[in-house]
Coordinates of C-alpha atoms in Angstrom, one line a residue:
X20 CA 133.3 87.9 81.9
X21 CA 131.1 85.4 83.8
X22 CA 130.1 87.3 87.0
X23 CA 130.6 83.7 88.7
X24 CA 134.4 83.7 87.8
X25 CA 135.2 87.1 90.3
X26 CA 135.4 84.9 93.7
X27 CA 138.0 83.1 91.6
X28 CA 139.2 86.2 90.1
X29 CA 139.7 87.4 93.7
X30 CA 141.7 84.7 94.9
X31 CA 144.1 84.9 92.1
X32 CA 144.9 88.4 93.1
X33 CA 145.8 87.3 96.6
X34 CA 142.3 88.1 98.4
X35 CA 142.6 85.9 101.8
X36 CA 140.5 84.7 104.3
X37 CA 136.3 84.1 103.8
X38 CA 135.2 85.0 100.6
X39 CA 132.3 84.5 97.9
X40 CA 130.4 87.9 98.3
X41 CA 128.6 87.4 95.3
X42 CA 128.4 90.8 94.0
X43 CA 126.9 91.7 91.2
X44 CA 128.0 95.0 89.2
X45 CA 125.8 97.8 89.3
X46 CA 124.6 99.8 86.4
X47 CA 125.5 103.9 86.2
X48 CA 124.9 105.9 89.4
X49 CA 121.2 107.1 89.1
X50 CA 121.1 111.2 88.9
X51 CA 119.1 112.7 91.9
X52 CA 116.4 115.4 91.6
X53 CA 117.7 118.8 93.5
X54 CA 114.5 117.8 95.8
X55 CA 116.1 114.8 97.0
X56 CA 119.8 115.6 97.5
X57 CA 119.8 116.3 101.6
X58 CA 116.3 114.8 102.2
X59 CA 116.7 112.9 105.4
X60 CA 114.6 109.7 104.8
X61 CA 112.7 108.2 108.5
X62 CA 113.4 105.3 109.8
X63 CA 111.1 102.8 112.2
X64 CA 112.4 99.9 114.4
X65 CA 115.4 100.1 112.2
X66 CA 113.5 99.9 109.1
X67 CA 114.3 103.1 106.5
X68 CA 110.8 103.7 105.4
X69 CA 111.0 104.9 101.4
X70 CA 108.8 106.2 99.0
X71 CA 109.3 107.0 95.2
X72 CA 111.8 109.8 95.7
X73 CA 113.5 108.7 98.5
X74 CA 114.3 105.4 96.9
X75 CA 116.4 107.2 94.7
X76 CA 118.6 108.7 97.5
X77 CA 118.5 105.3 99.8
X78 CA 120.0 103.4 96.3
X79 CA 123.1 105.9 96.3
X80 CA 123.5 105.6 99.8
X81 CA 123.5 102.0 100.3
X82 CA 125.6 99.9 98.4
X83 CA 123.4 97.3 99.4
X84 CA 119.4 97.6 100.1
X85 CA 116.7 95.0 101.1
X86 CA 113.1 96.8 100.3
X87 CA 110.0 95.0 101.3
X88 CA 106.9 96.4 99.5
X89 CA 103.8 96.1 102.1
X90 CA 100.5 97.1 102.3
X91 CA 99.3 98.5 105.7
X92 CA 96.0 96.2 105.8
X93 CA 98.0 92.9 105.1
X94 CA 97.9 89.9 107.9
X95 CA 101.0 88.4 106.6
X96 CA 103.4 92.1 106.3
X97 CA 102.0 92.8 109.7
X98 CA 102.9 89.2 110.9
X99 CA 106.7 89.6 109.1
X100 CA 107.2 92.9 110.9
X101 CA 108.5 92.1 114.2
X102 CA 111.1 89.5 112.5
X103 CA 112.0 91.9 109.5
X104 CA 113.1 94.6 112.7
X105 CA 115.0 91.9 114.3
X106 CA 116.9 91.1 110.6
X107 CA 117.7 94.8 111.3
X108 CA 119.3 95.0 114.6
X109 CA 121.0 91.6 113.8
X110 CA 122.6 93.0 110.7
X111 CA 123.5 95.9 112.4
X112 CA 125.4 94.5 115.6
X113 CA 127.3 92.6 113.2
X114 CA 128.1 95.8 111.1
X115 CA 127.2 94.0 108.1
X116 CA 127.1 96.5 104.9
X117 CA 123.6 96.3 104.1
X118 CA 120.3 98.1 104.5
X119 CA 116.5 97.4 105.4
X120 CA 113.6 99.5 104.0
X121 CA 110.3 99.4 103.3
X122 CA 108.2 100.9 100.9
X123 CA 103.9 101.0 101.6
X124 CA 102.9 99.4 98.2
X125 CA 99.6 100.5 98.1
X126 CA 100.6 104.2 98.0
X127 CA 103.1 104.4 95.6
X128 CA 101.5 102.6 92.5
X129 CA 104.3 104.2 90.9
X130 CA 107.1 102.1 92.4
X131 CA 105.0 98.6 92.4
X132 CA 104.7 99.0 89.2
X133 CA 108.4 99.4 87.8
X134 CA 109.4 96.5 90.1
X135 CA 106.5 94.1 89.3
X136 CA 104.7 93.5 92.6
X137 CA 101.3 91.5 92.9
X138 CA 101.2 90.5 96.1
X139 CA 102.5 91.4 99.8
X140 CA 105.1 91.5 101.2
X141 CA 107.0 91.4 98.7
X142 CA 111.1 91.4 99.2
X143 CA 113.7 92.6 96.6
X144 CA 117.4 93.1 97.1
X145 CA 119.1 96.0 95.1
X146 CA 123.6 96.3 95.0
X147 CA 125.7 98.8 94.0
X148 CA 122.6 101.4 93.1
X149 CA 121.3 99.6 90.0
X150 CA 117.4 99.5 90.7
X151 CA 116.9 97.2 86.9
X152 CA 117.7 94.0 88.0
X153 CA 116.4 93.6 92.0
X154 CA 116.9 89.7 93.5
X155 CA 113.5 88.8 94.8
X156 CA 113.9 87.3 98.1
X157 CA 112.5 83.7 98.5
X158 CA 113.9 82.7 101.8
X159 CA 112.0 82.0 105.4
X160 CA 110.3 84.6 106.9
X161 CA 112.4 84.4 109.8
X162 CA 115.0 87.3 111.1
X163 CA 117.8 84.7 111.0
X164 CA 116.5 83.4 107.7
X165 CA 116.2 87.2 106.5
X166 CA 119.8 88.3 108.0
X167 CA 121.8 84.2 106.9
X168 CA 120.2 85.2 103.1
X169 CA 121.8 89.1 103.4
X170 CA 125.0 87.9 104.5
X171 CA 126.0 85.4 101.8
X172 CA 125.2 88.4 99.1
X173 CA 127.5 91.4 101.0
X174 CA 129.2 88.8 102.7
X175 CA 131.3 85.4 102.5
X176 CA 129.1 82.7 101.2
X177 CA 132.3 80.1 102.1
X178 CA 134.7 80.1 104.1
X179 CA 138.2 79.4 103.3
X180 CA 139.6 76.6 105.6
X181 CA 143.3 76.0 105.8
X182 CA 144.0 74.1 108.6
X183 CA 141.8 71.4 110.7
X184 CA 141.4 73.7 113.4
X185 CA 138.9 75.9 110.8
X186 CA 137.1 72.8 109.9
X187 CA 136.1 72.1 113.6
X188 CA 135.2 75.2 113.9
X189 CA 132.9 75.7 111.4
X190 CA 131.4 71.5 112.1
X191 CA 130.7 73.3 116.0
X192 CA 128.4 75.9 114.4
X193 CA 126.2 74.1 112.1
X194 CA 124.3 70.9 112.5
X195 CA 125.5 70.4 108.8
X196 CA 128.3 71.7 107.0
X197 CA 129.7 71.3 103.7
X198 CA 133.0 71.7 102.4
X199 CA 134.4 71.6 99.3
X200 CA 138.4 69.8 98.6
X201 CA 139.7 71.4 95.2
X202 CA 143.3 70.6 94.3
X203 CA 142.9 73.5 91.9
X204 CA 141.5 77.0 93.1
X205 CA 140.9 78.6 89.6
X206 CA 138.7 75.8 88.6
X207 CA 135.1 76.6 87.5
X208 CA 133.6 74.4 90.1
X209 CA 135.1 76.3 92.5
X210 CA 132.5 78.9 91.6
X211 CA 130.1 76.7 90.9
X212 CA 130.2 75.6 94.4
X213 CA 129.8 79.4 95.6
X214 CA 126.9 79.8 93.8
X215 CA 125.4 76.9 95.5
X216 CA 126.5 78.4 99.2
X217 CA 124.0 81.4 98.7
X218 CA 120.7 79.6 98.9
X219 CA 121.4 76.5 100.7
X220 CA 120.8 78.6 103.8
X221 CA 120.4 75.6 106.8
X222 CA 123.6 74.5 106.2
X223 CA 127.6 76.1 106.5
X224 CA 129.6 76.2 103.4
X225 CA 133.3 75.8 103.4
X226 CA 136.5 74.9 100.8
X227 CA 140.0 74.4 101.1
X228 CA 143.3 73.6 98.7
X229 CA 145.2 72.6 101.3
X230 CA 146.6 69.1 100.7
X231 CA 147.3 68.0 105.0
X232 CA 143.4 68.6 105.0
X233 CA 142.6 66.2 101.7
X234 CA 144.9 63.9 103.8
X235 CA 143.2 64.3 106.8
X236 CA 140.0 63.1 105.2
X237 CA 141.5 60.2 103.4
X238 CA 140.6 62.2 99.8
X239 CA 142.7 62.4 96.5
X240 CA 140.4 64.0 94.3
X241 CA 138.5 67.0 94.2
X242 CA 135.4 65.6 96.7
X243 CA 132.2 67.8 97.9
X244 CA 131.8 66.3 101.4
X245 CA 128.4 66.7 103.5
X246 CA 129.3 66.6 107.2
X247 CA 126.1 66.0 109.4
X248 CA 125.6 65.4 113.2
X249 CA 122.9 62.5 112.3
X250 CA 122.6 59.4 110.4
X251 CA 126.0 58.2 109.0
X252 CA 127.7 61.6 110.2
X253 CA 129.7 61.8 106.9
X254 CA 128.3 61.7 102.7
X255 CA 131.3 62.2 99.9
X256 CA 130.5 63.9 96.4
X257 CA 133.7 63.0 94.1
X258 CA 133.8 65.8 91.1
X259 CA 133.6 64.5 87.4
X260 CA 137.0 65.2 86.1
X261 CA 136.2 65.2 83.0
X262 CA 132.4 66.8 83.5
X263 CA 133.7 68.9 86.3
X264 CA 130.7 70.2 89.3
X265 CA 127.4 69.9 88.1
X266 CA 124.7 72.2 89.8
X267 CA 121.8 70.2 89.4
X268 CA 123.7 66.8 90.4
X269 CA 125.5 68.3 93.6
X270 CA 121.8 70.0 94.7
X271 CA 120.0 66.7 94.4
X272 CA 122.9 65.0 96.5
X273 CA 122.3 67.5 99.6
X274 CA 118.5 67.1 99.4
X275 CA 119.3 63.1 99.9
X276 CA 121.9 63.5 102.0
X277 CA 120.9 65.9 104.3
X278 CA 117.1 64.3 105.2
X279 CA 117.2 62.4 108.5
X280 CA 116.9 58.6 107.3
X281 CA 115.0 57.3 110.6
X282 CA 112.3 60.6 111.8
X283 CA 110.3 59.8 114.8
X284 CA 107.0 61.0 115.4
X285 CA 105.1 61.5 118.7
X286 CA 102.4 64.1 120.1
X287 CA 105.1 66.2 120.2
X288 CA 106.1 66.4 116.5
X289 CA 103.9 67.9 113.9
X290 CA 104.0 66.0 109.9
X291 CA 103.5 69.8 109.1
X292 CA 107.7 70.2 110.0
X293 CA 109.0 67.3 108.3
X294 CA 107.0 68.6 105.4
X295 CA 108.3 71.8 105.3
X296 CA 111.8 70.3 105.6
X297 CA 111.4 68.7 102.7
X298 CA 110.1 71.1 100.7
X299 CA 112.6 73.7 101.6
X300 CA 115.2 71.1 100.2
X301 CA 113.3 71.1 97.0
X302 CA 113.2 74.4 96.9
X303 CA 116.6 74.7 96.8
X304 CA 117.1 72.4 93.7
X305 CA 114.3 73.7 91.8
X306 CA 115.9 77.4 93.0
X307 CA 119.9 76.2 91.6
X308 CA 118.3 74.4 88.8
X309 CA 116.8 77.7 87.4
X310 CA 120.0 79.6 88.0
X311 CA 121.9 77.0 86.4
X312 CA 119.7 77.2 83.1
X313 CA 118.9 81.1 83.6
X314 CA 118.7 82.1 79.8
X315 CA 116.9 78.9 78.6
X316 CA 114.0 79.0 81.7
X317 CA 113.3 83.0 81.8
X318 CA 110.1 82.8 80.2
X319 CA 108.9 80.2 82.8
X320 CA 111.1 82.2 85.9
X321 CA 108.8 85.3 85.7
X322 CA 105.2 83.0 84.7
X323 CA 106.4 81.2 87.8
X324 CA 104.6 82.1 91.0
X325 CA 107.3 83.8 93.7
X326 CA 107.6 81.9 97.3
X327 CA 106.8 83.6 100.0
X328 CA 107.7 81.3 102.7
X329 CA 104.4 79.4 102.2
X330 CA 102.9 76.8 100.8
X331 CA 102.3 77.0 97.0
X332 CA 98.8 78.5 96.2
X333 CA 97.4 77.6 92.7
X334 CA 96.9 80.9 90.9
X335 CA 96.1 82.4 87.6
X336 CA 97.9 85.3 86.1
X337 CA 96.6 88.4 86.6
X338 CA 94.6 89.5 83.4
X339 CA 96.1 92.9 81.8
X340 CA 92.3 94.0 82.0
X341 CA 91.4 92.6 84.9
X342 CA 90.0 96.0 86.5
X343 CA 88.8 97.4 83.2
X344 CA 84.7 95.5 83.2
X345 CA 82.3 96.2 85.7
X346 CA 83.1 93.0 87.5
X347 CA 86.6 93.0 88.1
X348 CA 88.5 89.8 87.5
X349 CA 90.7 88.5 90.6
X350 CA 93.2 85.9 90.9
X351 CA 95.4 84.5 94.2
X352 CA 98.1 86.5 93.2
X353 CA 96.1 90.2 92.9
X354 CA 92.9 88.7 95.8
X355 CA 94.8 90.4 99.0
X356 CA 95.1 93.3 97.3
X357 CA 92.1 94.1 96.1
X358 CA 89.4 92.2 99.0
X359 CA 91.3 93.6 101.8
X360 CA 91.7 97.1 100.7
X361 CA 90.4 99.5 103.8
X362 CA 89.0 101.6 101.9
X363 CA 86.9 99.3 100.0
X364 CA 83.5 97.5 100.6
X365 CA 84.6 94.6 98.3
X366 CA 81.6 92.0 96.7
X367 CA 83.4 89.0 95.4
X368 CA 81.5 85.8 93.9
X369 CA 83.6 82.4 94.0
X370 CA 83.0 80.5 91.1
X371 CA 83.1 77.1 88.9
X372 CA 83.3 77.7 85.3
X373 CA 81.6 74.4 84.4
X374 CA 78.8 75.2 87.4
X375 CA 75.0 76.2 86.0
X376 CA 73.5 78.0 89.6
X377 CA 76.7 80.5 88.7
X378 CA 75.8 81.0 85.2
X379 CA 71.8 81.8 86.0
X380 CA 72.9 84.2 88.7
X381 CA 75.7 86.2 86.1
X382 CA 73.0 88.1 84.8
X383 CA 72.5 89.9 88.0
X384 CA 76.0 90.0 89.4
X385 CA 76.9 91.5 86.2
X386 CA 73.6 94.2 86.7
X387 CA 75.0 95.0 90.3
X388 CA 78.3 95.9 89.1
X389 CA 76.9 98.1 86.3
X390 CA 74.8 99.9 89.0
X391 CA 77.7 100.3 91.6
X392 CA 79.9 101.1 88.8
X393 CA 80.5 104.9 89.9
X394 CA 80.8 104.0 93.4
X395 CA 84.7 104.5 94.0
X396 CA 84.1 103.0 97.5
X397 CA 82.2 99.7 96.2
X398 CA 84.1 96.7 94.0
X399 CA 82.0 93.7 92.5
X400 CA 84.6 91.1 91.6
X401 CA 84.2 87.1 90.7
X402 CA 87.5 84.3 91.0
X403 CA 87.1 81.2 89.8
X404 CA 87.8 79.1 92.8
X405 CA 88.9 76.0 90.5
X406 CA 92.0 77.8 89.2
X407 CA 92.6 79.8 92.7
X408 CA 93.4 79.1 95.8
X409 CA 93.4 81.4 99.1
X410 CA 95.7 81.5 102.5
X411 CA 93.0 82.9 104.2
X412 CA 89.8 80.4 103.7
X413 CA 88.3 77.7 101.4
X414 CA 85.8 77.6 98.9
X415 CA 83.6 74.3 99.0
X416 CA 80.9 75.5 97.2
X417 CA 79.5 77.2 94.3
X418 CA 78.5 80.3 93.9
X419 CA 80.4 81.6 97.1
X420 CA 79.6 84.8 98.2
X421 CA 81.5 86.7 100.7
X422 CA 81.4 90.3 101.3
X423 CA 84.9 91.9 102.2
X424 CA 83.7 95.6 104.3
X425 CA 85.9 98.8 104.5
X426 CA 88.5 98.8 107.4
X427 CA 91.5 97.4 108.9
X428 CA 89.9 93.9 110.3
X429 CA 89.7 92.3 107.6
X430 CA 86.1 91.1 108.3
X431 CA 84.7 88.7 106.4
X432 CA 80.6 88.3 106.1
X433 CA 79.4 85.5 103.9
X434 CA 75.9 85.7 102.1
X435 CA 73.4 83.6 102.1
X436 CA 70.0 85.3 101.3
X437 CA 68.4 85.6 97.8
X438 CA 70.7 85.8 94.7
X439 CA 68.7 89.0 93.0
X440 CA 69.6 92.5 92.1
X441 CA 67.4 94.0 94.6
X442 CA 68.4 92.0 97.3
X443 CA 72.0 92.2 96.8
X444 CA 71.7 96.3 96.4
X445 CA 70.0 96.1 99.9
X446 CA 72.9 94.3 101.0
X447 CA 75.2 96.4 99.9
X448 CA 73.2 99.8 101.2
X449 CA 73.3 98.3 104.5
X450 CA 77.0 97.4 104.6
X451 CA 76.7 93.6 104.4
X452 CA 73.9 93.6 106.9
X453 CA 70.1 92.1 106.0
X454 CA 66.7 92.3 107.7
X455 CA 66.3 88.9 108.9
X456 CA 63.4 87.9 107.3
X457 CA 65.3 89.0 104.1
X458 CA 68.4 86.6 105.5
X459 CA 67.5 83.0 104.9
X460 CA 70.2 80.6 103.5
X461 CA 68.7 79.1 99.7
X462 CA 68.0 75.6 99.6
X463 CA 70.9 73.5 98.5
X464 CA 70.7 71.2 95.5
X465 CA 72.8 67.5 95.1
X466 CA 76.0 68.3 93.4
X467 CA 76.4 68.7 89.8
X468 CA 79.1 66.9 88.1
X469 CA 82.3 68.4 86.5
X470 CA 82.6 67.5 82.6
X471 CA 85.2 64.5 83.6
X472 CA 81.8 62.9 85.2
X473 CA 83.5 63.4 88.7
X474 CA 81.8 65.0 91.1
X475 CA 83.3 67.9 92.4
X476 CA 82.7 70.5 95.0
X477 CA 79.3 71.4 96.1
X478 CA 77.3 73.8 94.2
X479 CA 74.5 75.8 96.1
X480 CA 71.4 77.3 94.8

């Protein structure tokens, strides 16, 4: 059976009250080593912190598990720490039935592995002890963003209404609230319509049957209604009766509907919020649209790159290979990682396929590598900065050097001296530091154009 059918299922056999958890059926109980059984697992700031065997036990402990996979040298784990916690203790007044762990990427290869993780933090959501098929979490990285996304999987993801006094008090919560009229509760909209409730996460999510309430709205159909405290206040979506609820169609009517029509600007408002407004609302249609056409779109679902809250980065796919030359190849998805890695003194050169100075200095990035190549705490690694983009700077030029030394700072030293083997060993031998006489920027040439006969970034000598 269609797991979206069991909220209806539900109903049918006389569940009451909020409902829509959601849940997804588990596969067979996973058998734990003798090791494990009784292992008490520690916890910080109400975070269960895991690691290959205890993941095991926390799985047949917790019917439901959120597991971020950080590294410790990360800017943006350390940054979603504080509001992860505060998920946590949010969860937890409210005695909602789910878990947070973590799990410190970096030292269990093993586990980053089986669940696919290239970059950090990375969230995945685990029910009923089946560790095959984790949700990757998508959401803000915000506690209430965090905790509203938990509770509309172990939780209600509507809320039943029967009477007007429900609907006000739902409207009194939200700034926006939507609420579905179905003359019909086993309908296949009516899950349809739950499905949509558990990502559209800025807005409440109710439905009734009850027919004083379809009067009390002036409706005589089944009708998705938008109720907003802006604009016209009020935006009806009557259902196809002959089509029946369409995901993609009722989607793009909440990103139209629920964008203020007039938004004023002044020093106090930043273009940067309206813009992430938006793009949350796409986000949302691109995210039902996907689910909606699940079997056709898996091929392009995992070549997709995850969101993490922040702005799109263009990115290549990490090659299978990509550690296996001398020069190891990096991408946006696998940079962090590997640059930032405190126990590496990581050498990376920035790129343009199409640029000549990078092609006459190959010959001696590739001879560095090949000399450093038994150095386990030295990496030599090249991106091509055309087809990957970076949180953390820029490239405008080409070759870009930047050396990326051992440690938890996550300094960052750019070179600009001679582009040799011996100069860049020196470099290196010195921990990114040059005599100054030995430290003079090259010259810089006029730009050379890109094959379109555009002129593109910079390239240096």
């Amino acid at each position: 059976m269609d797991d979206r059918f069991l909220p209806v299922l539900l109903l049918l056999l006389g569940v009451s009250g909020s409902w829509g958890q959601g849940e997804e059926p588990g596969g067979p109980p996973e058998v734990l080593s003798e090791e494990s059984i009784g292992e008490e697992v520690p916890e910080e700031d109400g975070i269960l912190v895991l690691n290959n065997q205890t993941l095991s036990l926390a799985l047949q402990e917790h019917s439901a598990l959120m597991v971020e996979f950080y590294a410790p040298w990360c800017g943006h784990c350390k940054a979603l720490a504080p509001e992860y916690s505060k998920a946590a203790a949010l969860l937890a007044a409210e005695s909602a039935a789910v878990t947070l762990a973590k799990v410190d990427g970096p030292a269990e290869p093993e586990l980053t592995k089986e669940f696919g993780v290239v970059g950090y933090p990375t969230l995945k959501f685990f029910q009923n002890g089946n560790r095959t098929n984790p949700e990757e979490y998508i959401g803000p990285k915000t506690a209430e963003g965090i905790a509203e996304w938990l509770r509309r999987r172990v939780g209600p993801s509507a809320t039943r209404l029967e009477d007007e006094e429900g609907v006000q008090a739902l409207m009194a919560k939200w700034d926006m609230v939507v609420i579905g009229f179905f003359q019909d509760l086993q309908e296949e909209d009516v899950a349809t319509f739950l499905a949509l409730a558990r990502d559209a996460l800025d807005m409440a999510f109710g439905f009734t049957d009850q027919p004083q309430l379809f009067e009390k709205f002036g409706l005589t159909k089944d009708t998705v209604v938008l109720f907003k405290k802006f604009d016209e206040g009020r935006a009806d979506f009557p259902v196809d009766k002959e089509a029946g609820l369409d995901l993609g169609d009722l989607s793009r009517f909440l990103i139209t509907h629920s964008m203020h029509l007039v938004t004023e600007f002044n020093s106090q408002t930043s273009p940067k919020i309206f813009a992430a407004r938006i793009l949350n609302h796409l986000l949302l249609f691109v995210n039902q649209t996907l689910a909606q056409h699940r079997e056709l779109l898996t091929g392009f679902r995992e070549a997709a790159p995850p969101f993490r809250g922040q702005h799109y980065l263009l990115s290549q796919e990490i090659p299978p290979d990509w550690d296996q030359r001398p020069v190891k190849t990096l991408v946006s998805k696998n940079f962090e990682q590997v640059a930032f890695d405190e126990t590496k003194n990581v050498f990376v050169k920035f790129y343009a396929p199409w640029c000549s100075h990078c092609k006459e200095m190959a010959p001696a990035w590739e001879a560095l590598a090949e000399k450093y190549r038994d150095r386990e705490d030295i990496v030599i690694a090249e991106m091509d900065a055309t087809a990957n983009e970076l949180e953390a700077f820029s490239v405008h030029g080409y070759p870009t050097l930047k050396f990326f030394p051992a440690g938890p700072d996550r300094k960052i030293i750019e070179y600009k001296s001679t582009r040799d083997l011996e100069t860049f060993s020196k470099f290196l031998d010195r921990g990114g530091d040059l005599p100054e006489e030995e430290s003079k920027e090259p010259a810089v040439s006029a730009p050379e154009a890109q094959p379109n006969s555009t002129l593109g970034p910079k390239e240096e000598l």
